[in-house]
mmCIF file with all atom_site columns, C-alpha atoms in Angstrom:
data_model
loop_
_atom_site.group_PDB
_atom_site.id
_atom_site.type_symbol
_atom_site.label_atom_id
_atom_site.label_alt_id
_atom_site.label_comp_id
_atom_site.label_asym_id
_atom_site.label_entity_id
_atom_site.label_seq_id
_atom_site.pdbx_PDB_ins_code
_atom_site.Cartn_x
_atom_site.Cartn_y
_atom_site.Cartn_z
_atom_site.occupancy
_atom_site.B_iso_or_equiv
_atom_site.pdbx_formal_charge
_atom_site.auth_seq_id
_atom_site.auth_comp_id
_atom_site.auth_asym_id
_atom_site.auth_atom_id
_atom_site.pdbx_PDB_model_num
ATOM 1   C CA . UNK A 1 1   ? -14.114 -12.319 4.985   1.00 72.00 ? 1   UNK A CA 1
ATOM 2   C CA . UNK A 1 2   ? -17.433 -10.489 5.017   1.00 86.00 ? 2   UNK A CA 1
ATOM 3   C CA . UNK A 1 3   ? -20.496 -12.753 5.201   1.00 94.00 ? 3   UNK A CA 1
ATOM 4   C CA . UNK A 1 4   ? -23.123 -11.376 2.814   1.00 95.00 ? 4   UNK A CA 1
ATOM 5   C CA . UNK A 1 5   ? -25.739 -13.695 4.351   1.00 97.00 ? 5   UNK A CA 1
ATOM 6   C CA . UNK A 1 6   ? -25.645 -11.859 7.695   1.00 96.00 ? 6   UNK A CA 1
ATOM 7   C CA . UNK A 1 7   ? -27.465 -8.551  8.279   1.00 97.00 ? 7   UNK A CA 1
ATOM 8   C CA . UNK A 1 8   ? -25.448 -5.364  8.711   1.00 96.00 ? 8   UNK A CA 1
ATOM 9   C CA . UNK A 1 9   ? -25.956 -3.789  12.132  1.00 96.00 ? 9   UNK A CA 1
ATOM 10  C CA . UNK A 1 10  ? -22.848 -1.704  12.865  1.00 93.00 ? 10  UNK A CA 1
ATOM 11  C CA . UNK A 1 11  ? -20.744 0.963   11.180  1.00 90.00 ? 11  UNK A CA 1
ATOM 12  C CA . UNK A 1 12  ? -17.824 -1.460  11.179  1.00 87.00 ? 12  UNK A CA 1
ATOM 13  C CA . UNK A 1 13  ? -19.932 -3.889  9.157   1.00 92.00 ? 13  UNK A CA 1
ATOM 14  C CA . UNK A 1 14  ? -20.874 -1.097  6.725   1.00 91.00 ? 14  UNK A CA 1
ATOM 15  C CA . UNK A 1 15  ? -17.192 -0.448  6.052   1.00 89.00 ? 15  UNK A CA 1
ATOM 16  C CA . UNK A 1 16  ? -16.480 -4.178  5.864   1.00 88.00 ? 16  UNK A CA 1
ATOM 17  C CA . UNK A 1 17  ? -19.246 -4.559  3.260   1.00 92.00 ? 17  UNK A CA 1
ATOM 18  C CA . UNK A 1 18  ? -17.739 -1.739  1.195   1.00 90.00 ? 18  UNK A CA 1
ATOM 19  C CA . UNK A 1 19  ? -14.320 -3.431  1.389   1.00 87.00 ? 19  UNK A CA 1
ATOM 20  C CA . UNK A 1 20  ? -15.871 -6.747  0.388   1.00 91.00 ? 20  UNK A CA 1
ATOM 21  C CA . UNK A 1 21  ? -17.606 -5.222  -2.631  1.00 92.00 ? 21  UNK A CA 1
ATOM 22  C CA . UNK A 1 22  ? -14.569 -3.316  -3.810  1.00 87.00 ? 22  UNK A CA 1
ATOM 23  C CA . UNK A 1 23  ? -11.734 -5.724  -3.090  1.00 86.00 ? 23  UNK A CA 1
ATOM 24  C CA . UNK A 1 24  ? -13.234 -9.207  -2.874  1.00 88.00 ? 24  UNK A CA 1
ATOM 25  C CA . UNK A 1 25  ? -15.912 -8.865  -5.570  1.00 92.00 ? 25  UNK A CA 1
ATOM 26  C CA . UNK A 1 26  ? -13.920 -6.330  -7.654  1.00 87.00 ? 26  UNK A CA 1
ATOM 27  C CA . UNK A 1 27  ? -17.004 -4.147  -7.896  1.00 88.00 ? 27  UNK A CA 1
ATOM 28  C CA . UNK A 1 28  ? -16.922 -0.406  -8.341  1.00 85.00 ? 28  UNK A CA 1
ATOM 29  C CA . UNK A 1 29  ? -20.200 0.262   -6.608  1.00 90.00 ? 29  UNK A CA 1
ATOM 30  C CA . UNK A 1 30  ? -22.389 3.191   -5.648  1.00 92.00 ? 30  UNK A CA 1
ATOM 31  C CA . UNK A 1 31  ? -24.741 3.012   -2.663  1.00 94.00 ? 31  UNK A CA 1
ATOM 32  C CA . UNK A 1 32  ? -27.701 4.150   -4.794  1.00 95.00 ? 32  UNK A CA 1
ATOM 33  C CA . UNK A 1 33  ? -27.309 1.582   -7.573  1.00 96.00 ? 33  UNK A CA 1
ATOM 34  C CA . UNK A 1 34  ? -29.256 -1.669  -7.909  1.00 98.00 ? 34  UNK A CA 1
ATOM 35  C CA . UNK A 1 35  ? -26.939 -4.686  -8.015  1.00 98.00 ? 35  UNK A CA 1
ATOM 36  C CA . UNK A 1 36  ? -29.311 -6.308  -10.532 1.00 98.00 ? 36  UNK A CA 1
ATOM 37  C CA . UNK A 1 37  ? -28.138 -3.674  -13.033 1.00 97.00 ? 37  UNK A CA 1
ATOM 38  C CA . UNK A 1 38  ? -24.411 -4.427  -12.690 1.00 96.00 ? 38  UNK A CA 1
ATOM 39  C CA . UNK A 1 39  ? -22.886 -6.073  -15.750 1.00 95.00 ? 39  UNK A CA 1
ATOM 40  C CA . UNK A 1 40  ? -19.568 -7.650  -16.628 1.00 93.00 ? 40  UNK A CA 1
ATOM 41  C CA . UNK A 1 41  ? -17.278 -6.369  -19.363 1.00 91.00 ? 41  UNK A CA 1
ATOM 42  C CA . UNK A 1 42  ? -19.033 -8.612  -21.863 1.00 95.00 ? 42  UNK A CA 1
ATOM 43  C CA . UNK A 1 43  ? -22.403 -7.111  -20.871 1.00 95.00 ? 43  UNK A CA 1
ATOM 44  C CA . UNK A 1 44  ? -23.684 -10.111 -18.897 1.00 96.00 ? 44  UNK A CA 1
ATOM 45  C CA . UNK A 1 45  ? -25.287 -9.758  -15.453 1.00 96.00 ? 45  UNK A CA 1
ATOM 46  C CA . UNK A 1 46  ? -22.596 -9.542  -12.793 1.00 96.00 ? 46  UNK A CA 1
ATOM 47  C CA . UNK A 1 47  ? -24.814 -11.186 -10.180 1.00 97.00 ? 47  UNK A CA 1
ATOM 48  C CA . UNK A 1 48  ? -27.596 -13.719 -10.220 1.00 98.00 ? 48  UNK A CA 1
ATOM 49  C CA . UNK A 1 49  ? -31.009 -12.251 -9.344  1.00 98.00 ? 49  UNK A CA 1
ATOM 50  C CA . UNK A 1 50  ? -30.888 -13.918 -5.919  1.00 98.00 ? 50  UNK A CA 1
ATOM 51  C CA . UNK A 1 51  ? -27.429 -12.583 -5.109  1.00 98.00 ? 51  UNK A CA 1
ATOM 52  C CA . UNK A 1 52  ? -28.277 -9.112  -6.433  1.00 98.00 ? 52  UNK A CA 1
ATOM 53  C CA . UNK A 1 53  ? -31.322 -9.065  -4.166  1.00 98.00 ? 53  UNK A CA 1
ATOM 54  C CA . UNK A 1 54  ? -29.190 -10.114 -1.179  1.00 98.00 ? 54  UNK A CA 1
ATOM 55  C CA . UNK A 1 55  ? -26.561 -7.437  -1.910  1.00 98.00 ? 55  UNK A CA 1
ATOM 56  C CA . UNK A 1 56  ? -29.317 -4.824  -2.310  1.00 98.00 ? 56  UNK A CA 1
ATOM 57  C CA . UNK A 1 57  ? -30.668 -5.857  1.088   1.00 98.00 ? 57  UNK A CA 1
ATOM 58  C CA . UNK A 1 58  ? -27.228 -5.444  2.658   1.00 98.00 ? 58  UNK A CA 1
ATOM 59  C CA . UNK A 1 59  ? -26.873 -2.009  1.016   1.00 97.00 ? 59  UNK A CA 1
ATOM 60  C CA . UNK A 1 60  ? -30.262 -0.978  2.363   1.00 98.00 ? 60  UNK A CA 1
ATOM 61  C CA . UNK A 1 61  ? -29.066 -2.006  5.824   1.00 98.00 ? 61  UNK A CA 1
ATOM 62  C CA . UNK A 1 62  ? -25.934 0.107   5.300   1.00 96.00 ? 62  UNK A CA 1
ATOM 63  C CA . UNK A 1 63  ? -28.055 3.176   4.600   1.00 97.00 ? 63  UNK A CA 1
ATOM 64  C CA . UNK A 1 64  ? -30.184 2.518   7.706   1.00 97.00 ? 64  UNK A CA 1
ATOM 65  C CA . UNK A 1 65  ? -27.164 2.001   9.965   1.00 97.00 ? 65  UNK A CA 1
ATOM 66  C CA . UNK A 1 66  ? -25.457 5.153   8.689   1.00 95.00 ? 66  UNK A CA 1
ATOM 67  C CA . UNK A 1 67  ? -28.636 7.168   9.165   1.00 96.00 ? 67  UNK A CA 1
ATOM 68  C CA . UNK A 1 68  ? -29.073 5.813   12.707  1.00 97.00 ? 68  UNK A CA 1
ATOM 69  C CA . UNK A 1 69  ? -25.498 6.864   13.568  1.00 94.00 ? 69  UNK A CA 1
ATOM 70  C CA . UNK A 1 70  ? -25.836 10.224  11.837  1.00 94.00 ? 70  UNK A CA 1
ATOM 71  C CA . UNK A 1 71  ? -23.074 9.607   9.304   1.00 92.00 ? 71  UNK A CA 1
ATOM 72  C CA . UNK A 1 72  ? -23.019 9.922   5.537   1.00 91.00 ? 72  UNK A CA 1
ATOM 73  C CA . UNK A 1 73  ? -23.269 6.557   3.773   1.00 94.00 ? 73  UNK A CA 1
ATOM 74  C CA . UNK A 1 74  ? -21.240 7.819   0.798   1.00 92.00 ? 74  UNK A CA 1
ATOM 75  C CA . UNK A 1 75  ? -18.315 8.971   2.944   1.00 88.00 ? 75  UNK A CA 1
ATOM 76  C CA . UNK A 1 76  ? -18.475 5.871   5.131   1.00 88.00 ? 76  UNK A CA 1
ATOM 77  C CA . UNK A 1 77  ? -18.345 3.519   2.135   1.00 88.00 ? 77  UNK A CA 1
ATOM 78  C CA . UNK A 1 78  ? -15.614 5.400   0.244   1.00 86.00 ? 78  UNK A CA 1
ATOM 79  C CA . UNK A 1 79  ? -13.142 2.509   0.189   1.00 79.00 ? 79  UNK A CA 1
ATOM 80  C CA . UNK A 1 80  ? -12.009 3.275   -3.358  1.00 66.00 ? 80  UNK A CA 1
ATOM 81  C CA . UNK A 1 81  ? -11.219 6.868   -2.403  1.00 79.00 ? 81  UNK A CA 1
ATOM 82  C CA . UNK A 1 82  ? -9.078  5.738   0.517   1.00 81.00 ? 82  UNK A CA 1
ATOM 83  C CA . UNK A 1 83  ? -7.306  3.195   -1.698  1.00 82.00 ? 83  UNK A CA 1
ATOM 84  C CA . UNK A 1 84  ? -6.474  5.626   -4.509  1.00 75.00 ? 84  UNK A CA 1
ATOM 85  C CA . UNK A 1 85  ? -5.495  8.353   -2.056  1.00 82.00 ? 85  UNK A CA 1
ATOM 86  C CA . UNK A 1 86  ? -3.002  5.932   -0.513  1.00 83.00 ? 86  UNK A CA 1
ATOM 87  C CA . UNK A 1 87  ? -1.545  5.136   -3.948  1.00 80.00 ? 87  UNK A CA 1
ATOM 88  C CA . UNK A 1 88  ? -1.340  8.843   -4.802  1.00 80.00 ? 88  UNK A CA 1
ATOM 89  C CA . UNK A 1 89  ? 0.592   9.418   -1.570  1.00 84.00 ? 89  UNK A CA 1
ATOM 90  C CA . UNK A 1 90  ? 3.234   6.937   -2.720  1.00 88.00 ? 90  UNK A CA 1
ATOM 91  C CA . UNK A 1 91  ? 2.144   3.669   -1.147  1.00 85.00 ? 91  UNK A CA 1
ATOM 92  C CA . UNK A 1 92  ? 2.475   0.547   -3.230  1.00 86.00 ? 92  UNK A CA 1
ATOM 93  C CA . UNK A 1 93  ? -0.629  -1.436  -4.170  1.00 82.00 ? 93  UNK A CA 1
ATOM 94  C CA . UNK A 1 94  ? -0.413  -3.838  -1.226  1.00 85.00 ? 94  UNK A CA 1
ATOM 95  C CA . UNK A 1 95  ? 0.126   -1.039  1.316   1.00 85.00 ? 95  UNK A CA 1
ATOM 96  C CA . UNK A 1 96  ? -2.803  0.887   -0.172  1.00 79.00 ? 96  UNK A CA 1
ATOM 97  C CA . UNK A 1 97  ? -5.015  -2.187  -0.006  1.00 78.00 ? 97  UNK A CA 1
ATOM 98  C CA . UNK A 1 98  ? -4.125  -2.670  3.659   1.00 80.00 ? 98  UNK A CA 1
ATOM 99  C CA . UNK A 1 99  ? -4.881  0.997   4.329   1.00 76.00 ? 99  UNK A CA 1
ATOM 100 C CA . UNK A 1 100 ? -8.326  0.763   2.720   1.00 76.00 ? 100 UNK A CA 1
ATOM 101 C CA . UNK A 1 101 ? -9.467  -2.797  3.443   1.00 76.00 ? 101 UNK A CA 1
ATOM 102 C CA . UNK A 1 102 ? -11.520 -3.274  6.564   1.00 69.00 ? 102 UNK A CA 1
ATOM 103 C CA . UNK A 1 103 ? -12.634 -6.669  7.798   1.00 60.00 ? 103 UNK A CA 1
ATOM 104 C CA . UNK A 1 104 ? -15.195 -7.011  10.544  1.00 54.00 ? 104 UNK A CA 1
ATOM 105 C CA . UNK A 1 105 ? -15.800 -10.088 12.616  1.00 50.00 ? 105 UNK A CA 1
ATOM 106 C CA . UNK A 1 106 ? -19.083 -8.563  13.817  1.00 48.00 ? 106 UNK A CA 1
ATOM 107 C CA . UNK A 1 107 ? -17.812 -7.770  17.306  1.00 47.00 ? 107 UNK A CA 1
ATOM 108 C CA . UNK A 1 108 ? -17.357 -4.021  16.805  1.00 44.00 ? 108 UNK A CA 1
#
């Protein structure tokens, strides 16, 4: 599983972070949004201030890594798009999750 305490340094880790947010934290996220503003269905903060700050730091690192590699952060982090495209093409939920989920051990 993605370790949100470790800095993001590679494109593989950017994609792993997107997978972690979408699948493990069940967060529909946008790279420009502040995690401190995310709320649950009952309008309570989704993350503690400390965790929101940490996730914002990881997202900032994602933008820097993508810029350094000359790739678009929005396209690179489009895990939800990959997932729903797989479902639309006829894959079941588990197959679609496997198609979209990316885990990085940091060695890429």
